[in-house]
Coordinates of C-alpha atoms and ligand atoms in Angstrom, one line a residue:
M1 CA 18.9 -27.6 -46.0
S2 CA 16.2 -29.0 -47.7
E3 CA 15.8 -33.0 -48.1
Q4 CA 16.0 -32.5 -52.1
D5 CA 19.7 -31.1 -51.6
L6 CA 20.6 -33.6 -48.2
A7 CA 19.8 -36.7 -50.7
A8 CA 21.4 -35.2 -54.0
E9 CA 24.5 -34.2 -51.5
T10 CA 24.9 -37.9 -50.2
T11 CA 24.3 -39.5 -53.6
V12 CA 28.3 -39.2 -53.7
A13 CA 28.3 -42.1 -51.0
R14 CA 30.7 -44.4 -52.1
T15 CA 28.5 -47.4 -54.0
H16 CA 30.8 -49.4 -56.1
G17 CA 32.7 -52.0 -55.3
D18 CA 33.2 -54.3 -52.1
F19 CA 32.1 -53.3 -48.8
D20 CA 32.4 -55.5 -44.8
V21 CA 28.9 -54.6 -44.5
V22 CA 25.5 -53.6 -46.4
V23 CA 22.5 -52.3 -44.9
V24 CA 19.0 -51.8 -46.3
G25 CA 17.2 -49.3 -45.0
A26 CA 18.1 -45.8 -43.4
G27 CA 15.2 -45.6 -40.5
F28 CA 16.2 -45.8 -36.6
A29 CA 17.4 -49.5 -37.5
G30 CA 19.9 -48.8 -40.3
L31 CA 20.9 -45.4 -39.0
Y32 CA 22.0 -46.8 -35.5
M33 CA 23.8 -50.2 -37.4
L34 CA 25.7 -47.5 -39.7
H35 CA 27.2 -45.8 -36.7
R36 CA 27.8 -49.3 -34.8
L37 CA 30.1 -50.4 -37.8
R38 CA 31.8 -47.6 -38.1
G39 CA 33.2 -47.3 -34.5
L40 CA 34.3 -51.4 -35.4
G41 CA 36.1 -50.3 -38.4
F42 CA 34.1 -51.9 -41.1
T43 CA 33.1 -50.7 -44.4
A44 CA 29.4 -50.1 -44.9
V45 CA 27.3 -48.5 -47.0
V46 CA 23.3 -47.8 -46.5
L47 CA 20.8 -48.4 -49.4
E48 CA 17.3 -46.5 -48.9
A49 CA 14.4 -46.2 -51.3
G50 CA 13.6 -43.1 -50.2
G51 CA 14.9 -39.7 -50.3
G52 CA 15.9 -39.2 -46.8
V53 CA 16.6 -40.7 -43.4
G54 CA 13.8 -41.7 -41.0
G55 CA 12.0 -44.7 -42.5
T56 CA 8.3 -44.8 -40.9
W57 CA 8.8 -40.9 -39.8
Y58 CA 9.8 -39.8 -43.4
W59 CA 7.1 -41.4 -45.3
N60 CA 4.1 -41.2 -42.8
R61 CA 3.5 -37.8 -43.1
Y62 CA -0.5 -37.6 -42.5
P63 CA -2.3 -35.5 -40.3
G64 CA -1.7 -35.9 -36.9
A65 CA 0.7 -39.0 -37.0
R66 CA 2.7 -39.1 -33.7
C67 CA 4.3 -41.8 -32.1
D68 CA 2.5 -44.0 -29.0
V69 CA 5.1 -44.5 -26.6
E70 CA 6.2 -41.2 -24.5
S71 CA 9.1 -39.3 -26.7
M72 CA 11.5 -39.8 -23.5
E73 CA 11.2 -43.5 -24.1
Y74 CA 10.7 -43.6 -28.1
S75 CA 14.8 -42.2 -28.2
Y76 CA 17.9 -43.5 -28.9
Q77 CA 19.9 -44.3 -25.9
F78 CA 23.0 -45.3 -27.7
S79 CA 24.5 -41.8 -26.6
Q80 CA 24.2 -40.2 -23.5
A81 CA 25.2 -36.9 -25.0
L82 CA 22.4 -37.2 -27.4
Q83 CA 19.6 -38.2 -25.0
Q84 CA 21.1 -35.3 -23.0
E85 CA 20.8 -32.4 -25.6
W86 CA 18.0 -33.3 -27.6
E87 CA 14.7 -31.3 -25.8
W88 CA 11.3 -33.1 -26.8
S89 CA 8.6 -30.6 -26.7
E90 CA 5.2 -33.1 -26.4
R91 CA 4.9 -35.8 -24.4
Y92 CA 3.9 -37.9 -27.8
S93 CA 5.9 -35.8 -30.4
A94 CA 4.4 -35.6 -33.8
Q95 CA 6.1 -36.8 -36.9
P96 CA 7.7 -33.5 -37.8
E97 CA 9.6 -33.3 -34.2
I98 CA 10.4 -37.4 -34.9
L99 CA 11.7 -36.2 -38.6
R100 CA 13.9 -33.8 -37.2
Y101 CA 15.7 -35.7 -34.6
V102 CA 16.7 -38.6 -37.1
N103 CA 18.2 -35.8 -39.2
H104 CA 19.8 -34.2 -35.9
V105 CA 21.1 -37.9 -35.6
A106 CA 22.4 -38.5 -38.8
D107 CA 23.9 -35.2 -38.9
R108 CA 25.6 -35.3 -35.5
F109 CA 27.4 -38.7 -36.1
D110 CA 28.1 -38.0 -39.8
L111 CA 25.9 -40.4 -41.0
R112 CA 24.8 -39.1 -44.1
R113 CA 27.8 -39.8 -45.9
D114 CA 27.9 -43.6 -46.3
V115 CA 23.7 -43.4 -47.1
R116 CA 22.6 -43.8 -51.0
F117 CA 19.3 -42.0 -51.3
N118 CA 16.7 -42.8 -53.8
T119 CA 17.7 -46.5 -54.2
R120 CA 15.4 -49.4 -53.7
V121 CA 17.1 -52.8 -53.5
R122 CA 15.8 -55.0 -56.0
S123 CA 17.6 -58.3 -55.2
A124 CA 20.7 -60.0 -52.7
T125 CA 21.6 -63.3 -53.5
F126 CA 24.6 -64.8 -51.4
D127 CA 27.7 -66.3 -54.0
E128 CA 28.4 -69.4 -52.0
A129 CA 31.7 -69.7 -53.6
A130 CA 33.0 -66.1 -53.1
G131 CA 31.2 -66.2 -49.5
R132 CA 29.9 -62.9 -50.3
W133 CA 26.5 -60.8 -51.0
N134 CA 25.3 -59.4 -54.1
V135 CA 23.1 -56.8 -54.0
E136 CA 21.1 -55.2 -56.9
T137 CA 19.2 -52.2 -56.9
E138 CA 16.0 -51.1 -59.5
D139 CA 18.6 -48.4 -60.4
G140 CA 21.1 -51.0 -61.9
L141 CA 23.8 -50.0 -58.9
Q142 CA 25.8 -53.2 -58.0
V143 CA 27.0 -53.8 -54.2
T144 CA 28.9 -56.4 -52.9
A145 CA 29.7 -57.4 -49.1
A146 CA 31.0 -60.1 -46.8
F147 CA 27.4 -58.9 -44.6
C148 CA 24.1 -57.9 -45.3
V149 CA 21.7 -56.4 -42.7
M150 CA 18.1 -56.2 -43.5
A151 CA 16.7 -53.0 -41.8
T152 CA 13.9 -52.4 -43.9
G153 CA 10.8 -52.0 -41.1
C154 CA 8.3 -54.1 -39.8
L155 CA 5.8 -51.5 -41.2
S156 CA 7.1 -50.0 -44.7
S157 CA 5.7 -52.3 -46.9
I158 CA 2.0 -50.3 -47.5
N159 CA -1.1 -52.0 -48.3
T160 CA -3.6 -50.9 -50.7
P161 CA -6.2 -53.5 -50.6
D162 CA -7.5 -54.2 -54.4
F163 CA -10.6 -52.7 -54.1
K164 CA -12.3 -52.5 -57.6
G165 CA -12.5 -49.4 -59.6
L166 CA -9.6 -47.5 -57.4
D167 CA -8.2 -46.3 -60.0
T168 CA -10.5 -45.1 -62.0
F169 CA -11.4 -42.3 -58.6
K170 CA -11.2 -38.6 -60.2
G171 CA -10.4 -37.1 -57.3
P172 CA -6.7 -37.6 -55.4
C173 CA -6.1 -41.1 -53.6
Y174 CA -3.3 -41.0 -50.5
H175 CA -2.1 -43.5 -48.3
T176 CA -1.3 -42.4 -45.2
G177 CA 2.3 -44.4 -45.4
G178 CA 3.2 -42.6 -48.3
W179 CA 1.6 -39.2 -47.7
P180 CA 2.9 -36.2 -50.0
H181 CA 5.6 -34.0 -48.8
E182 CA 4.2 -30.6 -49.1
G183 CA 0.6 -31.8 -47.0
V184 CA -2.9 -32.2 -48.3
D185 CA -5.2 -29.2 -47.9
F186 CA -8.9 -30.7 -47.4
T187 CA -10.7 -27.6 -46.6
G188 CA -14.2 -27.7 -48.5
Q189 CA -13.5 -31.5 -50.1
R190 CA -15.6 -34.5 -49.2
V191 CA -13.3 -36.8 -47.8
G192 CA -13.3 -40.9 -47.4
I193 CA -11.2 -42.7 -45.3
I194 CA -10.9 -46.2 -45.6
G195 CA -10.0 -48.1 -42.1
T196 CA -9.7 -47.5 -38.5
G197 CA -6.4 -48.5 -37.2
S198 CA -4.0 -46.6 -35.6
S199 CA -3.5 -44.3 -38.8
A200 CA -7.0 -43.7 -39.3
I201 CA -7.6 -42.5 -35.3
Q202 CA -5.1 -40.1 -35.7
S203 CA -6.0 -38.4 -38.5
I204 CA -9.6 -38.6 -38.6
P205 CA -9.9 -35.9 -36.3
I206 CA -7.8 -33.3 -37.5
I207 CA -9.3 -34.4 -41.2
A208 CA -13.0 -33.6 -40.0
N209 CA -11.7 -30.4 -38.9
Q210 CA -10.8 -29.1 -41.9
A211 CA -13.2 -31.0 -44.4
A212 CA -16.7 -30.3 -45.4
H213 CA -17.5 -33.6 -44.9
L214 CA -15.5 -36.7 -43.8
H215 CA -17.0 -40.3 -44.7
V216 CA -15.4 -43.1 -42.4
F217 CA -15.5 -46.2 -43.6
Q218 CA -15.0 -48.8 -41.0
R219 CA -15.0 -53.1 -41.3
T220 CA -13.8 -53.4 -37.8
P221 CA -14.1 -51.1 -34.8
N222 CA -11.0 -50.8 -32.4
Y223 CA -10.0 -50.3 -28.4
V224 CA -9.3 -46.7 -28.2
V225 CA -7.6 -45.1 -25.4
P226 CA -6.6 -41.3 -24.8
A227 CA -3.4 -40.3 -25.4
R228 CA -3.8 -37.3 -23.1
N229 CA -1.0 -35.6 -25.0
A230 CA 0.2 -32.0 -23.5
P231 CA 3.5 -30.0 -23.9
L232 CA 6.4 -31.9 -22.0
D233 CA 7.0 -30.3 -18.4
P234 CA 10.0 -29.3 -18.0
A235 CA 10.2 -30.8 -14.8
V236 CA 9.5 -34.1 -16.1
R237 CA 11.7 -33.7 -19.0
E238 CA 14.8 -33.0 -16.5
E239 CA 13.9 -35.9 -13.9
F240 CA 14.2 -38.2 -16.4
K241 CA 17.4 -37.2 -18.0
T242 CA 18.8 -37.1 -14.1
H243 CA 18.0 -40.8 -14.3
Y244 CA 17.8 -42.0 -17.9
P245 CA 20.4 -45.0 -17.4
M246 CA 18.2 -46.2 -14.7
L247 CA 15.2 -45.7 -16.2
R248 CA 16.1 -46.8 -19.3
Q249 CA 17.2 -50.5 -17.6
Q250 CA 14.1 -50.7 -16.0
A251 CA 12.1 -50.3 -18.9
K252 CA 14.4 -53.2 -20.2
Q253 CA 12.5 -55.7 -17.3
R254 CA 9.1 -55.0 -18.7
R255 CA 7.6 -57.3 -20.9
N256 CA 7.4 -54.7 -24.0
G257 CA 10.1 -52.4 -23.3
I258 CA 8.1 -49.7 -22.0
L259 CA 7.9 -48.0 -18.8
Y260 CA 4.8 -47.7 -17.3
P261 CA 4.0 -49.2 -13.7
P262 CA 2.7 -52.7 -14.6
N263 CA -0.1 -53.8 -12.0
E264 CA 0.4 -57.8 -10.9
D265 CA -3.1 -58.0 -9.7
S266 CA -5.3 -60.3 -11.5
A267 CA -8.5 -58.4 -12.8
L268 CA -10.4 -61.5 -11.6
E269 CA -9.2 -61.3 -8.0
V270 CA -10.1 -58.3 -7.3
D271 CA -14.1 -56.9 -7.0
A272 CA -15.8 -54.7 -9.2
A273 CA -15.0 -51.4 -7.4
E274 CA -11.5 -52.0 -7.1
R275 CA -11.3 -53.1 -11.2
E276 CA -13.1 -50.2 -12.3
R277 CA -10.5 -47.9 -9.8
E278 CA -7.8 -49.0 -11.7
F279 CA -9.0 -48.8 -15.5
Q280 CA -10.3 -45.4 -14.5
A281 CA -6.8 -44.3 -13.4
R282 CA -5.1 -46.0 -16.5
W283 CA -7.6 -44.0 -18.6
E284 CA -6.7 -40.9 -17.0
R285 CA -3.2 -41.5 -16.9
G286 CA -3.6 -42.0 -21.0
G287 CA -1.7 -44.1 -23.2
L288 CA -0.1 -47.9 -23.3
A289 CA -0.4 -48.1 -19.5
F290 CA -3.9 -49.0 -20.2
L291 CA -2.5 -52.6 -20.9
G292 CA -0.9 -52.9 -17.9
S293 CA -4.0 -52.4 -15.7
F294 CA -3.7 -55.8 -14.9
S295 CA -1.6 -58.8 -15.5
D296 CA -3.8 -61.4 -16.9
L297 CA -5.9 -58.9 -19.6
L298 CA -3.9 -60.7 -22.4
L299 CA -4.3 -64.3 -20.9
D300 CA -7.5 -64.6 -19.6
E301 CA -10.5 -64.2 -21.3
D302 CA -13.0 -63.0 -18.8
A303 CA -10.1 -60.2 -17.4
N304 CA -10.3 -59.2 -21.2
G305 CA -13.5 -59.2 -21.1
A306 CA -13.6 -56.5 -18.1
A307 CA -11.3 -54.2 -20.0
A308 CA -13.3 -54.5 -23.1
A309 CA -16.6 -53.9 -21.3
F310 CA -14.9 -50.5 -19.5
I311 CA -13.6 -49.1 -22.9
R312 CA -17.1 -49.8 -24.5
E313 CA -18.9 -47.8 -21.8
K314 CA -16.5 -44.9 -22.3
I315 CA -17.5 -45.0 -25.7
R316 CA -21.2 -44.7 -24.8
Q317 CA -20.4 -41.6 -22.8
I318 CA -18.7 -40.1 -25.4
V319 CA -20.6 -40.9 -28.7
R320 CA -23.9 -39.1 -28.6
D321 CA -25.9 -41.1 -30.9
P322 CA -26.3 -44.7 -29.5
A323 CA -26.2 -45.8 -33.1
V324 CA -23.3 -44.8 -33.8
A325 CA -21.6 -45.7 -30.2
E326 CA -22.9 -49.3 -30.7
L327 CA -21.0 -49.3 -34.5
L328 CA -17.7 -47.9 -32.8
S329 CA -17.8 -50.6 -30.0
P330 CA -15.1 -53.6 -30.6
H331 CA -16.5 -56.7 -29.8
S332 CA -13.2 -58.8 -30.4
L333 CA -10.5 -59.3 -27.7
F334 CA -8.9 -56.5 -26.2
G335 CA -5.3 -55.5 -26.7
C336 CA -4.7 -58.1 -29.4
K337 CA -4.5 -55.8 -32.0
R338 CA -1.9 -52.9 -31.4
L339 CA -3.8 -51.1 -28.7
C340 CA -4.8 -47.2 -30.2
I341 CA -4.2 -44.3 -28.7
D342 CA -6.3 -41.0 -29.7
S343 CA -6.8 -37.5 -29.6
G344 CA -10.4 -36.7 -29.8
Y345 CA -11.3 -39.4 -31.8
F346 CA -14.8 -41.1 -30.6
E347 CA -15.7 -37.2 -29.8
T348 CA -15.4 -36.6 -33.5
F349 CA -18.3 -39.2 -34.8
N350 CA -20.2 -36.0 -32.7
R351 CA -19.6 -33.7 -35.7
S352 CA -22.5 -33.0 -37.7
N353 CA -19.8 -33.3 -40.7
V354 CA -18.9 -37.2 -40.2
T355 CA -20.7 -39.7 -41.1
L356 CA -19.6 -43.6 -40.0
V357 CA -20.1 -46.0 -43.0
D358 CA -20.3 -49.5 -41.7
V359 CA -18.4 -51.6 -44.1
S360 CA -18.4 -54.7 -41.7
T361 CA -21.3 -56.7 -43.5
D362 CA -21.7 -55.1 -46.9
A363 CA -18.1 -54.6 -48.1
I364 CA -17.2 -51.8 -50.0
D365 CA -18.1 -52.8 -53.7
E366 CA -16.3 -50.5 -56.1
I367 CA -14.4 -47.1 -56.0
T368 CA -15.9 -45.0 -59.2
G369 CA -14.8 -41.8 -60.7
E370 CA -17.3 -40.2 -58.1
G371 CA -16.9 -41.8 -54.5
V372 CA -16.7 -45.2 -52.7
R373 CA -19.9 -47.7 -53.0
V374 CA -21.2 -49.7 -50.5
K375 CA -24.5 -51.8 -51.3
D376 CA -26.9 -49.7 -53.6
E377 CA -25.2 -46.2 -51.9
L378 CA -22.8 -43.8 -53.4
H379 CA -20.8 -41.7 -51.1
A380 CA -19.8 -38.9 -53.5
L381 CA -16.4 -37.9 -52.8
D382 CA -13.4 -35.4 -53.8
A383 CA -10.8 -37.4 -52.4
I384 CA -10.1 -40.7 -50.7
V385 CA -7.5 -41.4 -47.7
L386 CA -6.6 -45.1 -47.6
A387 CA -5.4 -45.9 -43.7
T388 CA -5.3 -49.5 -44.7
G389 CA -2.2 -50.4 -42.9
F390 CA 0.6 -52.5 -44.4
D391 CA 2.1 -56.2 -45.1
A392 CA 3.9 -56.4 -41.6
M393 CA 6.9 -57.8 -40.5
T394 CA 7.5 -59.8 -43.6
G395 CA 6.1 -57.6 -46.4
A396 CA 9.3 -55.2 -47.4
L397 CA 11.8 -58.6 -46.9
N398 CA 9.3 -60.3 -49.2
K399 CA 9.3 -57.9 -52.0
I400 CA 13.1 -58.3 -52.4
D401 CA 14.3 -61.5 -54.3
I402 CA 16.5 -63.0 -51.7
R403 CA 18.4 -66.0 -52.6
G404 CA 20.3 -67.8 -50.1
V405 CA 22.3 -71.6 -50.3
G406 CA 21.1 -73.2 -53.4
G407 CA 19.4 -70.6 -54.8
Q408 CA 16.6 -70.8 -52.4
T409 CA 14.4 -67.5 -51.9
L410 CA 13.3 -66.6 -48.5
K411 CA 9.8 -65.9 -49.9
E412 CA 9.9 -69.8 -50.9
K413 CA 11.2 -70.6 -47.3
W414 CA 8.6 -68.4 -45.5
R415 CA 5.9 -69.5 -48.2
G416 CA 4.2 -71.2 -44.7
G417 CA 5.3 -68.5 -42.7
P418 CA 8.2 -67.0 -41.7
R419 CA 10.8 -68.9 -40.1
M420 CA 13.9 -67.5 -38.3
Y421 CA 16.1 -67.9 -35.7
L422 CA 15.8 -65.0 -32.9
G423 CA 14.2 -62.8 -35.6
L424 CA 18.1 -62.4 -36.5
A425 CA 19.1 -64.9 -39.0
A426 CA 17.5 -67.5 -41.4
A427 CA 19.0 -71.2 -41.8
G428 CA 20.4 -71.2 -45.6
F429 CA 21.3 -67.7 -45.8
P430 CA 24.3 -67.2 -44.1
N431 CA 25.8 -64.0 -43.4
L432 CA 22.4 -62.1 -43.9
F433 CA 20.7 -60.4 -40.7
T434 CA 17.3 -58.8 -39.7
I435 CA 16.9 -56.2 -37.5
T436 CA 13.7 -56.8 -35.6
G437 CA 12.8 -59.5 -37.6
P438 CA 10.0 -62.1 -37.0
G439 CA 10.5 -64.1 -34.0
S440 CA 11.7 -61.4 -32.0
P441 CA 9.7 -58.9 -29.6
S442 CA 9.8 -56.0 -32.3
V443 CA 6.1 -54.7 -32.7
L444 CA 5.1 -56.1 -29.4
T445 CA 7.8 -53.8 -27.8
N446 CA 9.1 -50.2 -27.9
M447 CA 10.4 -50.2 -30.8
L448 CA 13.7 -48.3 -30.1
P449 CA 15.2 -50.3 -27.5
S450 CA 14.2 -53.2 -29.9
I451 CA 16.1 -52.1 -32.3
E452 CA 19.5 -51.2 -30.3
Q453 CA 19.5 -54.6 -29.0
H454 CA 19.4 -56.3 -32.2
V455 CA 22.1 -53.7 -33.8
D456 CA 24.7 -54.4 -30.7
W457 CA 23.9 -58.2 -31.4
I458 CA 25.0 -58.2 -35.1
A459 CA 27.7 -55.5 -34.4
E460 CA 29.5 -57.5 -31.8
C461 CA 29.1 -61.2 -33.6
L462 CA 30.9 -59.3 -36.5
A463 CA 33.3 -58.2 -34.5
H464 CA 33.4 -61.9 -32.7
L465 CA 33.9 -63.5 -36.2
R466 CA 36.7 -61.3 -37.4
T467 CA 38.7 -61.6 -34.2
R468 CA 38.3 -65.6 -34.5
G469 CA 39.3 -65.5 -38.2
K470 CA 35.9 -66.7 -39.4
A471 CA 33.9 -65.6 -42.3
R472 CA 30.9 -66.9 -42.2
I473 CA 28.0 -67.6 -40.1
E474 CA 24.5 -69.5 -40.2
P475 CA 22.1 -70.6 -37.9
T476 CA 21.3 -74.4 -37.9
A477 CA 18.0 -75.8 -39.1
E478 CA 17.4 -77.4 -35.8
A479 CA 18.0 -74.2 -33.8
E480 CA 16.0 -72.2 -36.0
D481 CA 13.0 -74.8 -35.7
A482 CA 12.9 -75.1 -31.8
W483 CA 13.3 -71.4 -32.0
V484 CA 9.9 -71.1 -33.9
E485 CA 8.2 -74.0 -32.0
H486 CA 9.1 -71.8 -29.0
V487 CA 7.6 -68.7 -30.4
N488 CA 4.6 -70.2 -30.8
W489 CA 4.2 -72.1 -27.4
V490 CA 4.6 -68.6 -25.6
A491 CA 1.9 -67.2 -28.2
G492 CA 0.1 -69.9 -27.3
H493 CA -0.1 -69.2 -23.9
T494 CA -1.8 -65.7 -24.5
L495 CA -5.0 -64.7 -26.4
F496 CA -2.7 -62.8 -28.7
P497 CA -3.3 -65.7 -31.8
R498 CA -6.7 -65.6 -31.8
A499 CA -7.4 -62.0 -33.0
N500 CA -7.5 -61.0 -37.0
S501 CA -4.3 -58.9 -36.3
W502 CA -1.4 -58.0 -38.7
Y503 CA 0.4 -59.7 -36.0
V504 CA -0.9 -63.0 -37.7
G505 CA -1.0 -61.4 -41.2
A506 CA -5.0 -61.6 -41.1
N507 CA -5.0 -58.3 -42.5
I508 CA -3.5 -59.5 -45.7
P509 CA -5.5 -61.9 -48.3
G510 CA -3.8 -65.1 -48.7
K511 CA -0.8 -64.6 -46.1
P512 CA -0.3 -67.7 -43.8
R513 CA -1.7 -67.3 -40.3
V514 CA 1.2 -67.0 -38.1
F515 CA 1.8 -65.1 -34.9
M516 CA 5.1 -63.4 -35.9
P517 CA 6.6 -61.5 -32.9
Y518 CA 8.0 -62.5 -29.9
I519 CA 6.3 -62.2 -26.7
G520 CA 8.7 -60.5 -24.0
F521 CA 11.5 -58.6 -24.5
P522 CA 13.2 -59.4 -21.3
A523 CA 13.7 -63.1 -21.7
Y524 CA 14.5 -62.7 -25.3
Q525 CA 17.5 -60.3 -24.1
R526 CA 18.4 -62.9 -21.7
K527 CA 18.4 -65.7 -24.4
C528 CA 20.4 -63.8 -26.9
E529 CA 23.0 -63.2 -24.3
E530 CA 23.0 -67.0 -23.5
V531 CA 23.4 -67.9 -27.2
V532 CA 26.3 -65.6 -27.1
R533 CA 27.8 -66.9 -24.0
N534 CA 27.7 -70.6 -25.0
G535 CA 29.7 -69.9 -28.5
Y536 CA 27.3 -68.6 -30.6
E537 CA 25.0 -71.3 -29.9
G538 CA 22.5 -72.5 -32.3
F539 CA 24.8 -70.8 -35.2
E540 CA 27.6 -72.5 -37.4
L541 CA 30.5 -70.8 -37.5
S542 CA 33.1 -71.1 -39.8
Ligands
FAD1 P1 11.8 -48.3 -41.0 O1 11.6 -46.8 -40.3 O2 10.5 -48.8 -41.3 O3 13.0 -48.0 -42.0 C1 13.1 -49.1 -43.0 C2 13.6 -48.3 -44.1 O4 14.3 -49.4 -45.2 C3 12.3 -47.3 -44.7 O5 12.8 -45.8 -44.6 C4 12.3 -47.9 -46.2 O6 11.9 -47.1 -47.1 C5 13.6 -48.5 -46.6 N1 13.3 -50.0 -47.5 C6 12.2 -50.9 -47.2 N2 12.7 -51.9 -48.3 C7 13.6 -51.8 -48.9 C8 14.5 -51.7 -50.0 N3 14.1 -52.8 -51.0 N4 15.3 -51.0 -50.7 C9 16.0 -49.8 -50.0 N5 15.4 -49.5 -48.7 C10 14.2 -50.0 -48.7 N6 6.7 -48.1 -32.9 C11 7.0 -47.4 -31.9 O7 7.9 -48.2 -31.2 N7 6.5 -46.7 -31.1 C12 5.8 -45.5 -31.6 O8 5.1 -44.7 -31.3 C13 5.6 -45.9 -33.3 N8 4.9 -45.3 -34.0 C14 4.6 -45.8 -35.2 C15 3.9 -44.9 -36.0 C16 3.6 -45.2 -37.2 C17 2.5 -44.4 -38.3 C18 4.3 -46.4 -38.1 C19 3.6 -46.5 -39.5 C20 4.9 -47.0 -37.2 C21 5.0 -46.9 -35.9 N9 6.1 -47.3 -35.2 C22 6.0 -46.9 -33.8 C23 6.9 -48.7 -35.3 C24 8.0 -47.9 -36.2 O9 8.1 -48.7 -37.5 C25 9.3 -48.3 -35.7 O10 9.2 -47.8 -34.2 C26 10.7 -47.6 -36.2 O11 10.4 -46.5 -36.7 C27 11.0 -48.8 -37.5 O12 12.3 -48.4 -37.8 P2 13.1 -49.3 -38.9 O13 14.5 -48.5 -39.2 O14 13.2 -50.7 -38.3 O15 12.1 -49.2 -39.9
NAP2 P1 -3.8 -51.2 -39.5 O1 -3.7 -50.7 -37.8 O2 -3.7 -52.3 -40.0 O3 -5.1 -50.7 -39.6 C1 -6.0 -51.0 -40.9 C2 -7.2 -50.2 -41.7 O4 -7.7 -50.8 -42.9 C3 -8.1 -51.5 -40.8 O5 -9.1 -50.7 -40.1 C4 -8.6 -52.3 -41.5 O6 -9.8 -52.7 -40.9 C5 -8.9 -51.2 -42.4 N1 -9.0 -52.2 -44.0 C6 -8.0 -52.9 -44.6 N2 -8.1 -53.2 -45.7 C7 -9.4 -53.0 -45.9 C8 -10.8 -53.3 -47.2 N3 -10.4 -53.9 -47.7 N4 -12.2 -52.9 -46.5 C9 -12.0 -51.8 -45.4 N5 -11.2 -51.7 -44.7 C10 -10.1 -52.2 -44.6 O7 -3.0 -50.3 -39.9 P2 -2.7 -48.4 -39.5 O8 -3.7 -47.6 -38.9 O9 -1.7 -47.9 -40.3 O10 -1.5 -49.0 -38.3 C11 -0.7 -50.3 -38.6 C12 0.4 -50.3 -37.5 O11 1.1 -48.9 -37.5 C13 -0.3 -49.7 -35.7 O12 -1.2 -51.2 -35.7 C14 0.8 -49.6 -35.1 O13 1.8 -50.3 -34.8 C15 1.7 -48.5 -36.0 N6 1.5 -47.1 -35.9 C16 1.3 -46.4 -34.8 C17 0.9 -45.3 -34.8 C18 0.8 -44.5 -33.4 O14 0.1 -44.4 -32.8 N7 2.3 -44.0 -33.1 C19 0.2 -45.0 -35.5 C20 -0.2 -45.2 -36.5 C21 0.3 -46.6 -37.2 P3 -9.9 -54.7 -40.4 O15 -9.2 -54.3 -39.0 O16 -11.2 -55.1 -40.7 O17 -8.8 -55.7 -41.5

């Protein structure tokens, strides 16, 4: 069945009347939330802007898109049967396979019938007298529910920079985060790609292979480690499946919820030869495991500098033109932006049909009908790719007019940066939950276990309220303030806040500079469990 057919089929989802819960978003988070709510006997509807399930994997169909957490881990664990029956084909699966997986989950658990697709939520207003949320969509639909769960995604609000003349460009312009479903054939074209983050780094080698010429407009170079992607060895897959429960448990004890073995040594306590050996071993292993080379890479500037120097040396070895190699070499803090994982990225700059355009000191002046102008030079193009990222963590929520007690909007409350208790709920917004919201580990982790942990917490909280005959839950301002302070305090002991990353909102002009995620998955889970044990400490139930 085509996606359109599936979407059309599901528009029969009951969307009138009252529900126990309204969920916004049908990515991994919204779908699992629906599954849990159903299991507990709550009535629920999911409203989704896209024409199908999958969220990130529905929208980001650019060439080369794939996960950077290994597939055996980047998958749901709530169902033993599901994790035993699904067969990933590659170490890091590509977007079409991940989208097939999400669709399989939607079918297997019969989730589609409660999802309304092509439905963008415009506003959510808490009716204090009724103690219910009124949710309105762009096409005029109105839904009311006792609880509202925002599963709107941390990386779902695309960032299109305000380039002068962008709309005058004569050719097509694509954003990696909203790629055409039918794909794009760049054969014979002069293509320009703006940005060198994870999305660009995955797509550049493939576009370069197709295009007549590719111009890469780079403002800031990034640290990149090889993925070493390969077909998944059936023996590895079976080994995983045999020990899944134990491995999943082990992963939850890691800072970022990912299973690679962390080295507990300090980079500064071993000699240069040992440091080199460890970095080299991780480089050869591939993927995010490089972050676990030493315990202090994200804590100590000298340790950090050692990892940075190792990667710069690799770039010099791979890229033949020393001037290009230098331009591609980052001099910022290592690992404090999302580490990029590649398949042949640096090698691509050895091709004669690829030009690296430095826009770090001379920014892009304008986009004309013919191409991109930097200083006095016009780079003539047939197509432009914007790999310019997202208004992360707060973007999708701030686009919805969310009004809580006294008509206060969430956007106003967050004027100085997002404020939440545990990244789950906000004072002044009763009965509203976010999945992987600001102040939770979310984007610093393998997001699947983070999503499941939040969904399980919310589901059990709603069941608790029902059992106790309570209709309303809201964090206290004191608990929220203390948590926000704690999130900042933890971050302040690391190098993270010093980097100009999207974690601090530095990629969006005017966005308040606040380090948004919480560092430390195990400590966070313990805190969430403790809050429950102490009778929902920090929340008011009434
Ligand atoms: P999303 O998948 O973003 O889903 C949110 C949904 O909400 C979307 O479908 C959106 O359309 C919908 N929505 C938003 N606003 C509204 C509204 N107003 N009305 C109606 N619907 C709305 N994480 C990892 O851990 N490992 C990876 O390897 C990894 N790779 C990634 C690769 C890319 C290209 C990107 C962009 C992100 C990647 N991530 C990765 C992060 C990824 O976003 C999460 O892993 C996960 O998919 C998030 O699921 P979600 O359901 O929380 O959000
Ligand atoms: P990103 O990391 O934010 O990168 C955006 C790029 O666009 C940066 O290079 C940025 O430069 C550049 N840019 C933005 N505005 C610009 C301007 N006005 N002029 C010139 N350049 C500009 O976005 P992303 O690559 O889409 O990745 C976002 C996140 O999604 C990742 O960090 C990761 O968490 C996730 N993701 C994961 C994978 C994966 O491997 N599985 C793949 C894609 C995305 P500056 O750095 O100078 O701001």
